[in-house]
Each structure stands twice: as C-alpha cells, then as structure tokens.
PDB file of N, CA and C in Angstrom:
ATOM      1  N   MET A 788      78.938  43.246  49.806  1.00  0.00           N
ATOM      2  CA  MET A 788      78.039  43.673  50.851  1.00  0.00           C
ATOM      3  C   MET A 788      78.809  43.737  52.178  1.00  0.00           C
ATOM      4  N   LYS A 789      78.557  44.811  52.927  1.00  0.00           N
ATOM      5  CA  LYS A 789      79.252  44.990  54.204  1.00  0.00           C
ATOM      6  C   LYS A 789      78.629  44.119  55.283  1.00  0.00           C
ATOM      7  N   LYS A 790      79.511  43.666  56.179  1.00  0.00           N
ATOM      8  CA  LYS A 790      78.994  42.943  57.342  1.00  0.00           C
ATOM      9  C   LYS A 790      78.616  43.951  58.421  1.00  0.00           C
ATOM     10  N   ARG A 791      77.535  43.664  59.097  1.00  0.00           N
ATOM     11  CA  ARG A 791      77.113  44.538  60.197  1.00  0.00           C
ATOM     12  C   ARG A 791      77.904  44.185  61.444  1.00  0.00           C
ATOM     13  N   ARG A 792      78.300  45.205  62.154  1.00  0.00           N
ATOM     14  CA  ARG A 792      78.992  44.977  63.422  1.00  0.00           C
ATOM     15  C   ARG A 792      77.982  44.642  64.492  1.00  0.00           C
ATOM     16  N   ARG A 793      78.336  43.706  65.311  1.00  0.00           N
ATOM     17  CA  ARG A 793      77.472  43.364  66.444  1.00  0.00           C
ATOM     18  C   ARG A 793      77.873  44.195  67.651  1.00  0.00           C
ATOM     19  N   ILE A 794      76.887  44.611  68.383  1.00  0.00           N
ATOM     20  CA  ILE A 794      77.150  45.364  69.609  1.00  0.00           C
ATOM     21  C   ILE A 794      77.636  44.388  70.661  1.00  0.00           C
ATOM     22  N   LYS A 795      78.713  44.755  71.317  1.00  0.00           N
ATOM     23  CA  LYS A 795      79.218  43.924  72.405  1.00  0.00           C
ATOM     24  C   LYS A 795      78.531  44.395  73.685  1.00  0.00           C
ATOM     25  N   TRP A 796      77.560  43.642  74.111  1.00  0.00           N
ATOM     26  CA  TRP A 796      76.728  44.038  75.244  1.00  0.00           C
ATOM     27  C   TRP A 796      77.502  44.096  76.547  1.00  0.00           C
ATOM     28  N   ASP A 797      78.593  43.349  76.649  1.00  0.00           N
ATOM     29  CA  ASP A 797      79.400  43.421  77.865  1.00  0.00           C
ATOM     30  C   ASP A 797      79.906  44.843  78.079  1.00  0.00           C
ATOM     31  N   TYR A 798      80.354  45.477  77.010  1.00  0.00           N
ATOM     32  CA  TYR A 798      80.859  46.845  77.121  1.00  0.00           C
ATOM     33  C   TYR A 798      79.744  47.837  77.435  1.00  0.00           C
ATOM     34  N   VAL A 799      78.593  47.584  76.915  1.00  0.00           N
ATOM     35  CA  VAL A 799      77.455  48.464  77.194  1.00  0.00           C
ATOM     36  C   VAL A 799      77.092  48.392  78.673  1.00  0.00           C
ATOM     37  N   PHE A 800      77.025  47.186  79.226  1.00  0.00           N
ATOM     38  CA  PHE A 800      76.695  47.039  80.646  1.00  0.00           C
ATOM     39  C   PHE A 800      77.777  47.626  81.535  1.00  0.00           C
ATOM     40  N   ILE A 801      79.027  47.448  81.174  1.00  0.00           N
ATOM     41  CA  ILE A 801      80.131  48.021  81.953  1.00  0.00           C
ATOM     42  C   ILE A 801      80.060  49.548  81.924  1.00  0.00           C
ATOM     43  N   ALA A 802      79.672  50.116  80.818  1.00  0.00           N
ATOM     44  CA  ALA A 802      79.549  51.571  80.713  1.00  0.00           C
ATOM     45  C   ALA A 802      78.336  52.089  81.474  1.00  0.00           C
ATOM     46  N   LEU A 803      77.295  51.276  81.586  1.00  0.00           N
ATOM     47  CA  LEU A 803      76.074  51.723  82.270  1.00  0.00           C
ATOM     48  C   LEU A 803      76.193  51.698  83.789  1.00  0.00           C
ATOM     49  N   ILE A 804      77.080  50.880  84.322  1.00  0.00           N
ATOM     50  CA  ILE A 804      77.206  50.763  85.778  1.00  0.00           C
ATOM     51  C   ILE A 804      77.519  52.111  86.429  1.00  0.00           C
ATOM     52  N   PRO A 805      78.544  52.874  85.991  1.00  0.00           N
ATOM     53  CA  PRO A 805      78.785  54.189  86.618  1.00  0.00           C
ATOM     54  C   PRO A 805      77.615  55.156  86.452  1.00  0.00           C
ATOM     55  N   VAL A 806      76.916  55.073  85.322  1.00  0.00           N
ATOM     56  CA  VAL A 806      75.768  55.962  85.098  1.00  0.00           C
ATOM     57  C   VAL A 806      74.665  55.652  86.095  1.00  0.00           C
ATOM     58  N   VAL A 807      74.377  54.389  86.315  1.00  0.00           N
ATOM     59  CA  VAL A 807      73.337  53.999  87.274  1.00  0.00           C
ATOM     60  C   VAL A 807      73.744  54.397  88.692  1.00  0.00           C
ATOM     61  N   ILE A 808      74.998  54.195  89.051  1.00  0.00           N
ATOM     62  CA  ILE A 808      75.475  54.584  90.388  1.00  0.00           C
ATOM     63  C   ILE A 808      75.344  56.087  90.574  1.00  0.00           C
ATOM     64  N   LEU A 809      75.684  56.857  89.560  1.00  0.00           N
ATOM     65  CA  LEU A 809      75.571  58.309  89.643  1.00  0.00           C
ATOM     66  C   LEU A 809      74.122  58.751  89.806  1.00  0.00           C
ATOM     67  N   ILE A 810      73.213  58.127  89.080  1.00  0.00           N
ATOM     68  CA  ILE A 810      71.787  58.468  89.194  1.00  0.00           C
ATOM     69  C   ILE A 810      71.271  58.156  90.592  1.00  0.00           C
ATOM     70  N   VAL A 811      71.631  57.006  91.135  1.00  0.00           N
ATOM     71  CA  VAL A 811      71.194  56.637  92.489  1.00  0.00           C
ATOM     72  C   VAL A 811      71.771  57.594  93.518  1.00  0.00           C
ATOM     73  N   LEU A 812      73.019  57.981  93.364  1.00  0.00           N
ATOM     74  CA  LEU A 812      73.647  58.911  94.302  1.00  0.00           C
ATOM     75  C   LEU A 812      72.967  60.271  94.277  1.00  0.00           C
ATOM     76  N   ILE A 813      72.694  60.790  93.099  1.00  0.00           N
ATOM     77  CA  ILE A 813      72.014  62.083  92.985  1.00  0.00           C
ATOM     78  C   ILE A 813      70.608  62.002  93.563  1.00  0.00           C
ATOM     79  N   TRP A 814      69.891  60.918  93.282  1.00  0.00           N
ATOM     80  CA  TRP A 814      68.539  60.748  93.819  1.00  0.00           C
ATOM     81  C   TRP A 814      68.550  60.716  95.345  1.00  0.00           C
ATOM     82  N   SER A 815      69.510  60.002  95.932  1.00  0.00           N
ATOM     83  CA  SER A 815      69.556  59.910  97.396  1.00  0.00           C
ATOM     84  C   SER A 815      69.891  61.256  98.033  1.00  0.00           C
ATOM     85  N   ILE A 816      70.756  62.032  97.399  1.00  0.00           N
ATOM     86  CA  ILE A 816      71.068  63.365  97.927  1.00  0.00           C
ATOM     87  C   ILE A 816      69.837  64.264  97.870  1.00  0.00           C
ATOM     88  N   ILE A 817      69.095  64.199  96.790  1.00  0.00           N
ATOM     89  CA  ILE A 817      67.873  65.000  96.665  1.00  0.00           C
ATOM     90  C   ILE A 817      66.848  64.583  97.719  1.00  0.00           C
ATOM     91  N   MET A 818      66.690  63.275  97.940  1.00  0.00           N
ATOM     92  CA  MET A 818      65.724  62.801  98.936  1.00  0.00           C
ATOM     93  C   MET A 818      66.130  63.226 100.347  1.00  0.00           C
ATOM     94  N   LEU A 819      67.420  63.188 100.669  1.00  0.00           N
ATOM     95  CA  LEU A 819      67.870  63.637 101.987  1.00  0.00           C
ATOM     96  C   LEU A 819      67.581  65.118 102.187  1.00  0.00           C
ATOM     97  N   ASP A 820      67.769  65.914 101.148  1.00  0.00           N
ATOM     98  CA  ASP A 820      67.490  67.338 101.239  1.00  0.00           C
ATOM     99  C   ASP A 820      66.000  67.588 101.462  1.00  0.00           C
ATOM    100  N   ILE A 821      65.160  66.835 100.764  1.00  0.00           N
ATOM    101  CA  ILE A 821      63.714  66.983 100.924  1.00  0.00           C
ATOM    102  C   ILE A 821      63.293  66.603 102.344  1.00  0.00           C
ATOM    103  N   GLU A 822      63.849  65.511 102.873  1.00  0.00           N
ATOM    104  CA  GLU A 822      63.506  65.088 104.235  1.00  0.00           C
ATOM    105  C   GLU A 822      63.956  66.124 105.266  1.00  0.00           C
ATOM    106  N   GLU A 823      65.113  66.730 105.058  1.00  0.00           N
ATOM    107  CA  GLU A 823      65.589  67.742 106.001  1.00  0.00           C
ATOM    108  C   GLU A 823      64.662  68.959 105.989  1.00  0.00           C
ATOM    109  N   LYS A 824      64.216  69.370 104.807  1.00  0.00           N
ATOM    110  CA  LYS A 824      63.302  70.510 104.724  1.00  0.00           C
ATOM    111  C   LYS A 824      61.972  70.197 105.397  1.00  0.00           C
ATOM    112  N   LYS A 825      61.465  68.982 105.233  1.00  0.00           N
ATOM    113  CA  LYS A 825      60.216  68.588 105.894  1.00  0.00           C
ATOM    114  C   LYS A 825      60.385  68.609 107.404  1.00  0.00           C
ATOM    115  N   HIS A 826      61.536  68.142 107.888  1.00  0.00           N
ATOM    116  CA  HIS A 826      61.791  68.132 109.333  1.00  0.00           C
ATOM    117  C   HIS A 826      61.812  69.562 109.874  1.00  0.00           C
ATOM    118  N   ILE A 827      62.480  70.456 109.157  1.00  0.00           N
ATOM    119  CA  ILE A 827      62.540  71.851 109.599  1.00  0.00           C
ATOM    120  C   ILE A 827      61.139  72.456 109.630  1.00  0.00           C
ATOM    121  N   GLU A 828      60.312  72.157 108.640  1.00  0.00           N
ATOM    122  CA  GLU A 828      58.944  72.672 108.620  1.00  0.00           C
ATOM    123  C   GLU A 828      58.130  72.150 109.798  1.00  0.00           C
ATOM    124  N   ARG A 829      58.255  70.847 110.107  1.00  0.00           N
ATOM    125  CA  ARG A 829      57.498  70.269 111.236  1.00  0.00           C
ATOM    126  C   ARG A 829      57.908  70.913 112.555  1.00  0.00           C
ATOM    127  N   VAL A 830      59.218  71.036 112.763  1.00  0.00           N
ATOM    128  CA  VAL A 830      59.701  71.636 114.013  1.00  0.00           C
ATOM    129  C   VAL A 830      59.283  73.099 114.071  1.00  0.00           C
ATOM    130  N   SER A 831      59.383  73.803 112.956  1.00  0.00           N
ATOM    131  CA  SER A 831      59.026  75.213 112.920  1.00  0.00           C
ATOM    132  C   SER A 831      57.552  75.414 113.243  1.00  0.00           C
ATOM    133  N   GLU A 832      56.674  74.596 112.675  1.00  0.00           N
ATOM    134  CA  GLU A 832      55.237  74.714 112.970  1.00  0.00           C
ATOM    135  C   GLU A 832      54.939  74.409 114.429  1.00  0.00           C
ATOM    136  N   ARG A 833      55.590  73.363 114.955  1.00  0.00           N
ATOM    137  CA  ARG A 833      55.345  72.988 116.354  1.00  0.00           C
ATOM    138  C   ARG A 833      55.824  74.089 117.295  1.00  0.00           C
ATOM    139  N   CYS A 834      57.001  74.643 117.015  1.00  0.00           N
ATOM    140  CA  CYS A 834      57.540  75.691 117.878  1.00  0.00           C
ATOM    141  C   CYS A 834      56.746  76.992 117.733  1.00  0.00           C
ATOM    142  N   ALA A 835      56.337  77.315 116.507  1.00  0.00           N
ATOM    143  CA  ALA A 835      55.574  78.548 116.292  1.00  0.00           C
ATOM    144  C   ALA A 835      54.221  78.487 116.993  1.00  0.00           C
ATOM    145  N   SER A 836      53.615  77.299 117.071  1.00  0.00           N
ATOM    146  CA  SER A 836      52.327  77.189 117.763  1.00  0.00           C
ATOM    147  C   SER A 836      52.473  77.438 119.254  1.00  0.00           C
ATOM    148  N   GLN A 837      53.685  77.242 119.769  1.00  0.00           N
ATOM    149  CA  GLN A 837      53.949  77.506 121.187  1.00  0.00           C
ATOM    150  C   GLN A 837      54.543  78.897 121.398  1.00  0.00           C
ATOM    151  N   GLY A 838      54.798  79.622 120.310  1.00  0.00           N
ATOM    152  CA  GLY A 838      55.328  80.974 120.414  1.00  0.00           C
ATOM    153  C   GLY A 838      56.852  81.027 120.448  1.00  0.00           C
ATOM    154  N   TYR A 839      57.534  79.988 120.048  1.00  0.00           N
ATOM    155  CA  TYR A 839      58.987  79.945 120.051  1.00  0.00           C
ATOM    156  C   TYR A 839      59.525  79.905 118.627  1.00  0.00           C
ATOM    157  N   GLY A 840      60.794  80.223 118.510  1.00  0.00           N
ATOM    158  CA  GLY A 840      61.495  80.048 117.243  1.00  0.00           C
ATOM    159  C   GLY A 840      62.209  78.698 117.276  1.00  0.00           C
ATOM    160  N   ILE A 841      63.033  78.453 116.276  1.00  0.00           N
ATOM    161  CA  ILE A 841      63.793  77.205 116.257  1.00  0.00           C
ATOM    162  C   ILE A 841      65.283  77.538 116.294  1.00  0.00           C
ATOM    163  N   LYS A 842      66.064  76.584 116.780  1.00  0.00           N
ATOM    164  CA  LYS A 842      67.517  76.745 116.767  1.00  0.00           C
ATOM    165  C   LYS A 842      68.157  75.415 116.415  1.00  0.00           C
ATOM    166  N   LEU A 843      69.364  75.494 115.948  1.00  0.00           N
ATOM    167  CA  LEU A 843      70.119  74.322 115.552  1.00  0.00           C
ATOM    168  C   LEU A 843      70.865  73.785 116.771  1.00  0.00           C
ATOM    169  N   ALA A 844      70.727  72.495 117.040  1.00  0.00           N
ATOM    170  CA  ALA A 844      71.423  71.857 118.157  1.00  0.00           C
ATOM    171  C   ALA A 844      72.261  70.703 117.614  1.00  0.00           C
ATOM    172  N   TYR A 845      73.224  70.286 118.386  1.00  0.00           N
ATOM    173  CA  TYR A 845      74.123  69.212 117.966  1.00  0.00           C
ATOM    174  C   TYR A 845      74.108  68.079 118.991  1.00  0.00           C
ATOM    175  N   THR A 846      74.215  66.855 118.512  1.00  0.00           N
ATOM    176  CA  THR A 846      74.341  65.707 119.403  1.00  0.00           C
ATOM    177  C   THR A 846      75.804  65.570 119.803  1.00  0.00           C
ATOM    178  N   SER A 847      76.094  64.615 120.679  1.00  0.00           N
ATOM    179  CA  SER A 847      77.478  64.404 121.108  1.00  0.00           C
ATOM    180  C   SER A 847      78.349  63.890 119.972  1.00  0.00           C
ATOM    181  N   THR A 848      77.741  63.300 118.951  1.00  0.00           N
ATOM    182  CA  THR A 848      78.507  62.803 117.812  1.00  0.00           C
ATOM    183  C   THR A 848      78.618  63.835 116.692  1.00  0.00           C
ATOM    184  N   GLY A 849      78.004  65.010 116.865  1.00  0.00           N
ATOM    185  CA  GLY A 849      78.114  66.074 115.879  1.00  0.00           C
ATOM    186  C   GLY A 849      76.973  66.163 114.892  1.00  0.00           C
ATOM    187  N   ASP A 850      75.950  65.328 115.045  1.00  0.00           N
ATOM    188  CA  ASP A 850      74.803  65.394 114.153  1.00  0.00           C
ATOM    189  C   ASP A 850      73.981  66.638 114.478  1.00  0.00           C
ATOM    190  N   GLU A 851      73.403  67.232 113.445  1.00  0.00           N
ATOM    191  CA  GLU A 851      72.591  68.435 113.619  1.00  0.00           C
ATOM    192  C   GLU A 851      71.104  68.076 113.701  1.00  0.00           C
ATOM    193  N   PHE A 852      70.381  68.820 114.528  1.00  0.00           N
ATOM    194  CA  PHE A 852      68.923  68.716 114.545  1.00  0.00           C
ATOM    195  C   PHE A 852      68.351  70.019 115.062  1.00  0.00           C
ATOM    196  N   TYR A 853      67.083  70.250 114.809  1.00  0.00           N
ATOM    197  CA  TYR A 853      66.436  71.505 115.165  1.00  0.00           C
ATOM    198  C   TYR A 853      65.515  71.296 116.354  1.00  0.00           C
ATOM    199  N   VAL A 854      65.549  72.255 117.280  1.00  0.00           N
ATOM    200  CA  VAL A 854      64.707  72.218 118.470  1.00  0.00           C
ATOM    201  C   VAL A 854      64.092  73.594 118.683  1.00  0.00           C
ATOM    202  N   CYS A 855      63.099  73.650 119.559  1.00  0.00           N
ATOM    203  CA  CYS A 855      62.484  74.928 119.890  1.00  0.00           C
ATOM    204  C   CYS A 855      63.452  75.779 120.724  1.00  0.00           C
ATOM    205  N   ASN A 856      63.499  77.059 120.398  1.00  0.00           N
ATOM    206  CA  ASN A 856      64.331  77.998 121.132  1.00  0.00           C
ATOM    207  C   ASN A 856      63.462  78.586 122.236  1.00  0.00           C
ATOM    208  N   GLU A 857      63.512  77.998 123.399  1.00  0.00           N
ATOM    209  CA  GLU A 857      62.604  78.366 124.487  1.00  0.00           C
ATOM    210  C   GLU A 857      63.149  79.479 125.370  1.00  0.00           C
ATOM    211  N   GLN A 858      64.226  80.083 125.015  1.00  0.00           N
ATOM    212  CA  GLN A 858      64.806  81.153 125.849  1.00  0.00           C
ATOM    213  C   GLN A 858      64.322  82.503 125.429  1.00  0.00           C
TER     214      GLN A 858
END
C-alpha cells in the first residue's frame, strides 16, 4: 500500500503571499481609478451648473486635480 504524501503547508503559505499582495495591489489601483472618475464627475457637474468647463491643474508638487475653467 502506498503512503500518502502530506502537504507541506509552509510552502503553500509562502506561495500564497505574492498572490495576495498582487490581488491587493490590483484592487487598490482599481479603487483609485474609480475615485478619480467620481471626482471628475463631481467637478464636471459643479462647473456645468455654472456654465463652465473643466481643466486640469497642477499643485506645486506636481499632483493633478480638476477645476472649473472660468476663462
């Protein structure tokens, strides 16, 4: 009769760590994209109610944000 091999759970957990990190990274990128789209929609609605369009502006550190194009 053959002996059954036991699964070495240490190796399973070590293999799962990169998979979990990858899933969390992909989820966070998707959530950031969703938040950016919501921000653009809010600014666009606010500016459109005043009769303006939107434009991309930059902070002194290089971060992007959207503001009403009042010109």
